[in-house]
Structures are given as structure tokens and as C-alpha cells.
Short mmCIF file of C-alpha atoms in Angstrom, two decimals:
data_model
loop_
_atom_site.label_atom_id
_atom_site.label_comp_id
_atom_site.label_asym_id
_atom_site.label_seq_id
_atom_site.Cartn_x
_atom_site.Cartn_y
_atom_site.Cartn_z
CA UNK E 580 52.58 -19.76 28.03
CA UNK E 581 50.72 -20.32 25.01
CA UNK E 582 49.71 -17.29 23.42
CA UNK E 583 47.26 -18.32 20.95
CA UNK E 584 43.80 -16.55 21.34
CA UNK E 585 41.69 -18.62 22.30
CA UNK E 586 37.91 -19.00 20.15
CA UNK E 587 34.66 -20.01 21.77
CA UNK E 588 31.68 -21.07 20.23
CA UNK E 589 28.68 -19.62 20.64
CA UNK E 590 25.60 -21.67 20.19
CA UNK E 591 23.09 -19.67 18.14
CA UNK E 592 19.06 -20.24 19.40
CA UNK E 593 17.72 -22.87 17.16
CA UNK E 594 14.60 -21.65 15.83
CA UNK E 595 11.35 -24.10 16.42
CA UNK E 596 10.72 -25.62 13.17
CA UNK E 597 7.34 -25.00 11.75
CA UNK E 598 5.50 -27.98 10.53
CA UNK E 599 3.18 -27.17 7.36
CA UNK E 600 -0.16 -27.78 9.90
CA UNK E 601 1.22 -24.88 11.66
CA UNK E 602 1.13 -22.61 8.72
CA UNK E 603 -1.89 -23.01 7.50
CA UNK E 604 -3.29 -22.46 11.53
CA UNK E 605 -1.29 -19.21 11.36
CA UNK E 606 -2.38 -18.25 7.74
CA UNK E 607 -5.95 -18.78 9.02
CA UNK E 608 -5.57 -16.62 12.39
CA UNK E 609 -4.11 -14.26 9.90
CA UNK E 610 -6.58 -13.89 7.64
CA UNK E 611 -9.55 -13.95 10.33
CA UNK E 612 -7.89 -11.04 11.86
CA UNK E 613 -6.70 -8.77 9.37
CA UNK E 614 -8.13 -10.48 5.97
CA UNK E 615 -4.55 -10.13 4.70
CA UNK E 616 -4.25 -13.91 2.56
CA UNK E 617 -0.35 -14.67 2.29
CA UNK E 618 -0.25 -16.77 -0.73
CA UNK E 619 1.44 -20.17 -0.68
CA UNK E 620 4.91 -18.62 -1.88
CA UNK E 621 4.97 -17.21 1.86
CA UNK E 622 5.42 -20.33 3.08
CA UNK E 623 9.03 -19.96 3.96
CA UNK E 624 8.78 -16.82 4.88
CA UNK E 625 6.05 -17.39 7.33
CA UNK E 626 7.71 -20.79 8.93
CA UNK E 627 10.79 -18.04 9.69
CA UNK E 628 8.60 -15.97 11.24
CA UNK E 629 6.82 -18.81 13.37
CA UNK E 630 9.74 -20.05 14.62
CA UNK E 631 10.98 -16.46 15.56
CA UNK E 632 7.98 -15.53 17.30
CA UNK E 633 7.75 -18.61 19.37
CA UNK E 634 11.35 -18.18 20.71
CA UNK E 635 10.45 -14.85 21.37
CA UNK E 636 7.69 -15.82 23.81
CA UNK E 637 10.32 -18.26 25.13
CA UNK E 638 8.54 -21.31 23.91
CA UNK E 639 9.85 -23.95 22.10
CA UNK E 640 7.04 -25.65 20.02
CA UNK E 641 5.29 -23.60 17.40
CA UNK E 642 1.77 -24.71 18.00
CA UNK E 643 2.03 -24.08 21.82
CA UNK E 644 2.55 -20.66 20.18
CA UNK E 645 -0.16 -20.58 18.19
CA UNK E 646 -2.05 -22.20 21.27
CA UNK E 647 -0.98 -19.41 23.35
CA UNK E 648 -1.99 -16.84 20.31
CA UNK E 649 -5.02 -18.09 20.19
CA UNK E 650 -5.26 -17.73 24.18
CA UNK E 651 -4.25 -14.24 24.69
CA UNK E 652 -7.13 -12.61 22.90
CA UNK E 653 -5.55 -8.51 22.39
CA UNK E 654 -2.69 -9.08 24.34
CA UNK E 655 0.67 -7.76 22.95
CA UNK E 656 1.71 -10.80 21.06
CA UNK E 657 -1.40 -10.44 18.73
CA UNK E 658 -0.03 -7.08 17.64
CA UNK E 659 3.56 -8.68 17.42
CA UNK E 660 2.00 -11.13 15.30
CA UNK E 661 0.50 -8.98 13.11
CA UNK E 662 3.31 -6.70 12.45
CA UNK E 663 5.48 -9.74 11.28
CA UNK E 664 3.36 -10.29 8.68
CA UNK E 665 2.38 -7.10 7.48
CA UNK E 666 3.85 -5.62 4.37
CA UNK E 667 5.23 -2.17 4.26
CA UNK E 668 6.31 -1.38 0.93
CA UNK E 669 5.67 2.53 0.12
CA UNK E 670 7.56 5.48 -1.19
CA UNK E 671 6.87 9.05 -1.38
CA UNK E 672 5.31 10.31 -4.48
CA UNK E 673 4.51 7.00 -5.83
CA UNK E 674 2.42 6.91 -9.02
CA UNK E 675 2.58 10.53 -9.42
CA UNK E 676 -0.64 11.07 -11.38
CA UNK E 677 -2.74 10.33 -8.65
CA UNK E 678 -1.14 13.43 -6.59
CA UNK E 679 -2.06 15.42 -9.50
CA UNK E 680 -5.54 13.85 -9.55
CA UNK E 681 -5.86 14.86 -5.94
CA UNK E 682 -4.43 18.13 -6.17
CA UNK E 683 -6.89 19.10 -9.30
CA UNK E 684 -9.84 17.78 -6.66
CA UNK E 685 -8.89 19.31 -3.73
CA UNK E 686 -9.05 23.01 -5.82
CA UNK E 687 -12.40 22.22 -6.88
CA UNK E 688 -13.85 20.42 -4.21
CA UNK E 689 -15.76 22.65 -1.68
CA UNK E 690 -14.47 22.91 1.83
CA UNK E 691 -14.00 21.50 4.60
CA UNK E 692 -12.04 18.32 2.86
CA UNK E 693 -11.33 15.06 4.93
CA UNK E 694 -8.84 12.95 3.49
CA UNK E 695 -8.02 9.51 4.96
CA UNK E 696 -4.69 7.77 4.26
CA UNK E 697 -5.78 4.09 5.31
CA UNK E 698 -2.46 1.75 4.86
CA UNK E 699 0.40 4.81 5.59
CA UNK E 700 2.67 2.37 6.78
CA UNK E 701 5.81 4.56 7.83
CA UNK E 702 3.87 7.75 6.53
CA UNK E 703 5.81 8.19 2.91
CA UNK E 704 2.32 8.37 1.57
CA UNK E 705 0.37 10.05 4.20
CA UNK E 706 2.98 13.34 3.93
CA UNK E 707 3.02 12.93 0.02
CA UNK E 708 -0.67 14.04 0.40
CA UNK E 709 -0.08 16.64 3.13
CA UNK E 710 2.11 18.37 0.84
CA UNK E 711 0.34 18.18 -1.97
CA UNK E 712 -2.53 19.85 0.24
CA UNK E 713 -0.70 22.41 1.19
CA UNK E 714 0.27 23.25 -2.36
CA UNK E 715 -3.39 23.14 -3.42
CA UNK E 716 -5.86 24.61 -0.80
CA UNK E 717 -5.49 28.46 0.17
CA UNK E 718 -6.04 27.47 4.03
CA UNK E 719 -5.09 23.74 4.51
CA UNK E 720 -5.07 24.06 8.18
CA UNK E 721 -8.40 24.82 8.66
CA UNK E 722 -9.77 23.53 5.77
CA UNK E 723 -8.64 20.01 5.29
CA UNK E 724 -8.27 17.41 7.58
CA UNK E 725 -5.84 14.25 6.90
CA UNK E 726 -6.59 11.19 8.55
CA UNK E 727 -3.31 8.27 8.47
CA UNK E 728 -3.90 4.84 10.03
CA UNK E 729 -2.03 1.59 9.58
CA UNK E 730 -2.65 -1.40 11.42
CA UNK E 731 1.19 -2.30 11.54
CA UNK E 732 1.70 -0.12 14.82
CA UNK E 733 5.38 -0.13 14.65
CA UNK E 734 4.71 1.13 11.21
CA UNK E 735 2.75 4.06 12.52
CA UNK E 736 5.44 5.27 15.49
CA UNK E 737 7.46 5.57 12.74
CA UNK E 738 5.18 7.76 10.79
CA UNK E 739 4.37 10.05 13.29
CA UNK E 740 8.11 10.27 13.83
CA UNK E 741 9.14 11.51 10.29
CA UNK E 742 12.21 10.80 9.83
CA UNK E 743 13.94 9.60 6.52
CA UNK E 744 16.93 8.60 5.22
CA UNK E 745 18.38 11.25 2.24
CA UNK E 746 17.37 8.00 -0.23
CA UNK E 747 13.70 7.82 1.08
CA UNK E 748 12.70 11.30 0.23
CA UNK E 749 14.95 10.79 -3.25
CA UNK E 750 11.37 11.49 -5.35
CA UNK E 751 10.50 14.56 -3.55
CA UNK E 752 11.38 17.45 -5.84
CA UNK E 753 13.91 20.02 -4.33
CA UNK E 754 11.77 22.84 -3.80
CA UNK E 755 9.60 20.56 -1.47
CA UNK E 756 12.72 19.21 0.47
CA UNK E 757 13.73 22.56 1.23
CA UNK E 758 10.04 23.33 2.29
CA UNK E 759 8.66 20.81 4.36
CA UNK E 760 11.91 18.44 5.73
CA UNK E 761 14.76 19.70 8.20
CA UNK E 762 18.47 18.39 7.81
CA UNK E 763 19.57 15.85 10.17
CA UNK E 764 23.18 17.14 12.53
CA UNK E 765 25.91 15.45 14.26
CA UNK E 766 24.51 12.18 14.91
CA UNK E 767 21.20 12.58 12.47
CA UNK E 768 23.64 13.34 9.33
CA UNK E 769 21.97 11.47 6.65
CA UNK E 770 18.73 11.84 8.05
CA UNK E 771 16.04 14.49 7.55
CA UNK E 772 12.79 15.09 9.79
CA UNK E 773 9.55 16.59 8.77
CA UNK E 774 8.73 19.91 9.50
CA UNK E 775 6.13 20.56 11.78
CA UNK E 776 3.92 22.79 9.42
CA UNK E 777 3.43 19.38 7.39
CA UNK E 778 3.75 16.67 10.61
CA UNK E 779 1.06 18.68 12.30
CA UNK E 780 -1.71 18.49 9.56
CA UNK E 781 -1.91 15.03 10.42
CA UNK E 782 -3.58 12.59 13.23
CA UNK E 783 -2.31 9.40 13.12
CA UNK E 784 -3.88 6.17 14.63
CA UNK E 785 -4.05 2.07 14.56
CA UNK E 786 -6.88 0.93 12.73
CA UNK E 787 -7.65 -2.83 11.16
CA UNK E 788 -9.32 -2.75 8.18
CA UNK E 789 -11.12 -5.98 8.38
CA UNK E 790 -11.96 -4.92 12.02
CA UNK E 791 -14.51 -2.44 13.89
CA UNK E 792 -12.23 -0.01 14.93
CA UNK E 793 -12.84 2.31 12.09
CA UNK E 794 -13.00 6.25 12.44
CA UNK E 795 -16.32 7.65 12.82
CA UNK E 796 -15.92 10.08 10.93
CA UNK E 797 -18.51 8.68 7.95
CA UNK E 798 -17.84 11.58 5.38
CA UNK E 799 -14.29 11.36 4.34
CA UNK E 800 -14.33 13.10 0.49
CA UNK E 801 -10.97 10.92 0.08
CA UNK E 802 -9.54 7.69 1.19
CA UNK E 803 -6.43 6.30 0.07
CA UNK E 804 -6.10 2.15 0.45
CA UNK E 805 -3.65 1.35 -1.95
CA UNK E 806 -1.85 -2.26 -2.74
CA UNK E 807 -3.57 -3.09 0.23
CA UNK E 808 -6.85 -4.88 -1.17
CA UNK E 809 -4.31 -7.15 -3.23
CA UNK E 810 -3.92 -9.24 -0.40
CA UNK E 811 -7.53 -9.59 0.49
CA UNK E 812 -10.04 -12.63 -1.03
CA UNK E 813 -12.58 -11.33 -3.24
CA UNK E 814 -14.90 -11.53 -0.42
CA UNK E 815 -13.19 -9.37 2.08
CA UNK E 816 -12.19 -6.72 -0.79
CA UNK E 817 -16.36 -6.60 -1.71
CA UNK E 818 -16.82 -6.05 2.16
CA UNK E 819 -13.91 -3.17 2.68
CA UNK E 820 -15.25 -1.58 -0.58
CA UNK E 821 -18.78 -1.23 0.71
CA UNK E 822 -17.16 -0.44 4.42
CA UNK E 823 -15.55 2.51 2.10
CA UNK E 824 -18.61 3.94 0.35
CA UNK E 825 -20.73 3.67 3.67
CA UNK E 826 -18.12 6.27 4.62
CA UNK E 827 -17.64 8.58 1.80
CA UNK E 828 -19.79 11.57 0.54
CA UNK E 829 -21.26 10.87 -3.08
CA UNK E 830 -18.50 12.30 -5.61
CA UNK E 831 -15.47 11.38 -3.48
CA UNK E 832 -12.37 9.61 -4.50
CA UNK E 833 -10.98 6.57 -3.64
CA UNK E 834 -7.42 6.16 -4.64
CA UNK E 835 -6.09 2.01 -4.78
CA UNK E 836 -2.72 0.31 -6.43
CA UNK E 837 -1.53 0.21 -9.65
CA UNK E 838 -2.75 -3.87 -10.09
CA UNK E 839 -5.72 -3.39 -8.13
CA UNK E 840 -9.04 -3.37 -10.53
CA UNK E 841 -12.32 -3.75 -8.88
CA UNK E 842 -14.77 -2.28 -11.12
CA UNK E 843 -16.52 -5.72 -11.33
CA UNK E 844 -17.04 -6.38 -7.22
CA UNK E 845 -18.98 -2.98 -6.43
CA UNK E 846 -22.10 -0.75 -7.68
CA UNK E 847 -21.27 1.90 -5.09
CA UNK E 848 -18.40 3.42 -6.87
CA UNK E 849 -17.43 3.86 -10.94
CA UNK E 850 -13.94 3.99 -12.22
CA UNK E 851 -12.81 7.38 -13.24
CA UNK E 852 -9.37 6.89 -14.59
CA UNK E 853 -6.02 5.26 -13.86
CA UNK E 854 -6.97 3.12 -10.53
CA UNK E 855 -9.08 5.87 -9.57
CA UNK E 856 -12.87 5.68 -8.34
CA UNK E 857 -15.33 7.63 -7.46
CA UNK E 858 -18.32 7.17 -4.84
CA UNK E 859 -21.24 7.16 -6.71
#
């Protein structure tokens, strides 16, 4: 008898190949939909995710994809497309100064307060602002109202979950982990969950920027869209920016990225420091 283990070989799904025509169809259904521009060093990056995509829907040509993409109008494979390509990059606490910025405002500014959070991604930002809230306003849950959308909606789910690794939450000072996060046990040892006192400030939704679903709520005193605009043209960031103001009270702040400089595309709001504007 021979004993010898036998191996088999297992034929991995070839992904379609995307031809360069293809890419540039995508890239335009892209930016049409979301105004999100993926510059030409995405190329590889969005072939990969082509070919993926298409196997998915258990085709096996990338522009029958794109065909059937085009076909479906809002059916699930539009917001499957979407998520592939959207960016979620985001950290709790990140560039500090504009958590000070908004704490200072908050004290001063009178109440009620709505804040929206307008890329939160997985929600690292969204809660960085809840708990500077709560640190800053005497009755936060009656007083201010926070406001986190994304249009990645697997993104979201996870932000209305809450959960974190012991690394993600790594810049949240120690007094706040004890405060606002619970300890993951057993099988959630590594993991820590917002507390409901913070998860509950929040409403979280879907919402496309370059789209009509906005809120309606048309008086937000804060909006937070940051390292977002950096992948619009300078048409669609002129367009979002006066979509902003149109929904801001005069003397409200509008909070964007660290490269993101825009004082030369809009009247509606002036720069007040560090990448930080207010609505005129």
C-alpha cells in the first residue's frame, strides 16, 4: 500500500482581466456617482478590484460587468461597487488641535449645537467628537446633537457597532478609555466596545456627498469632511463647499484634512486657522 499522502491541486478562480477601456468606464461611473477621482496610480488597484467584482457577480468579462453596473440602477452591486473603492483611512484623535478647537467652540457656542461628522468611516472620528462633547457641554444629551454619515455602508455597520481593537483606540488618553469603552471577555479579549453613554449620542446614516440624499437638517453649527475633498476635482469640491454653507448657520465651523486648502474656491466661508473655516 503506498502510504504517501496524496496532494491535489486546487485551481484558484482566475480573475477577469481588466483591459485599460474598462478602467477608465469604471473611473467615470465612479466619479459620476460619488465625485471621488482615483488618480492614475489606482490603476492596478482598480483592475484588482474589477476583476474581483465581476467574479463576484459570476461573470466572466469585465465590461459585461460594467454593462450590468450600469443596468442595475441602486441595486446592491452599486453599493458593492462603491465600497471597493472607497477609502477608509481614520484614527481616533487625529490632528488633535482641531478637538481642542471644537471643544473651545462648543463652550462658547450657544445651545442647542448640531454637529455633523460627514466621512466617519468606521466611526474613530465620529466618537472622537462625542467625547470631546461630553467633556465640554454641561448637558450634551440634550444639548448637542451629532450627526455621522459615510457613504461606505459597510463602513458605517461598523461604526454603529463600536468595537476596536486595543491598537485602534492607542491615542485615546487613559482616563477616556476607562470612561467611555468596555473591555472585551472570553472571545472579545483584545477588543473593547463603546459605552453606550457615548454610542447613544449619535445617529448614524448612509449619505453620498455628491448625491441628494443629504440631511435636512440645514443648520448644522459644525460639519466635519475631512481628507475627503482631496479626492474630488476642483469642480465638485466648489459644489460640496457651497452644498456645506447652504447648510450651516453663519459663524459655524467646518473642520477638513491636513492637505486640504480651499480658501481660493469659496466666498462663503474664511479660513480661521490650521485647516479650519468658518461660515461666513
Amino acid at each position: 500500500m503506498n502510504n504517501s499522502v496524496s496532494s491535489y491541486a486546487y485551481a484558484l478562480p482566475v480573475l477577469p482581466l481588466a483591459s485599460k477601456a474598462d478602467s477608465d468606464r469604471a473611473a467615470r461611473l465612479l466619479k459620476q456617482n460619488t465625485g471621488i477621482v482615483l488618480g492614475a496610480h489606482k490603476e492596478d488597484m482598480m483592475a484588482r478590484t474589477l476583476g474581483t467584482r465581476t467574479l463576484a457577480c459570476g461573470l466572466d468579462r469585465v465590461d459585461h460587468y460594467l454593462d450590468y453596473l450600469e443596468n442595475s440602477g441602486e441595486e446592491p452591486e452599486w453599493t458593492n461597487f462603491v465600497n471597493a473603492f472607497t477609502i477608509n483611512h481614520t484614527a481616533f484623535f487625529r490632528e488633535q488641535h482641531h478637538f481642542d478647537i471644537l471643544a473651545d467652540f462648543i463652550s462658547a457656542r450657544p445651545k442647542p449645537i448640531d454637529i455633523w461628522c460627514s466621512a466617519a468611516s468606521t466611526g474613530e472620528e465620529a466618537y472622537s467628537i462625542a467625547m470631546t462633547v461630553r467633556e465640554s457641554c454641561v448637558a450634551p444629551d440634550s444639548n448637542v446633537s451629532i450627526l455621522a454619515t459615510d457613504i461606505d455602508t459597510e463602513a458605517i455597520q461598523k461604526a454603529k457597532l463600536g468595537i476596536y481593537t486595543h491598537e485602534r483606540i492607542e491615542p485615546v488618553e487613559q482616563a477616556f478609555k476607562q470612561k467611555y469603552f468596555l473591555r472585551g471577555k472570553g472571545k472579545q479579549e483584545g477588543f473593547v466596545r463603546v459605552k453606550p453613554v457615548l454610542r447613544n449620542m449619535l445617529q448614524f446614516g448612509v449619505v453620498n456627498l455628491n448625491g441628494s440624499n443629504w440631511p435636512s437638517n440645514n443648520s448644522f453649527d459644525v460639519i466635519f469632511c475631512r481628507n475627503t475633498m482631496i479626492y474630488f476635482d476642483k469642480n465638485a469640491q466648489v459644489r460640496l463647499l457651497e452644498r456645506f454653507a447652504a447648510a450651516m448657520k453663519p459663524g459655524g465651523l467646518l473642520f477638513v484634512g491636513h492637505s486640504e486648502n480651499f480658501s481660493h474656491l469659496t466666498k462663503a466661508f474664511r479660513l480661521r486657522g490650521q485647516t479650519v473655516y468658518v461660515r461666513n
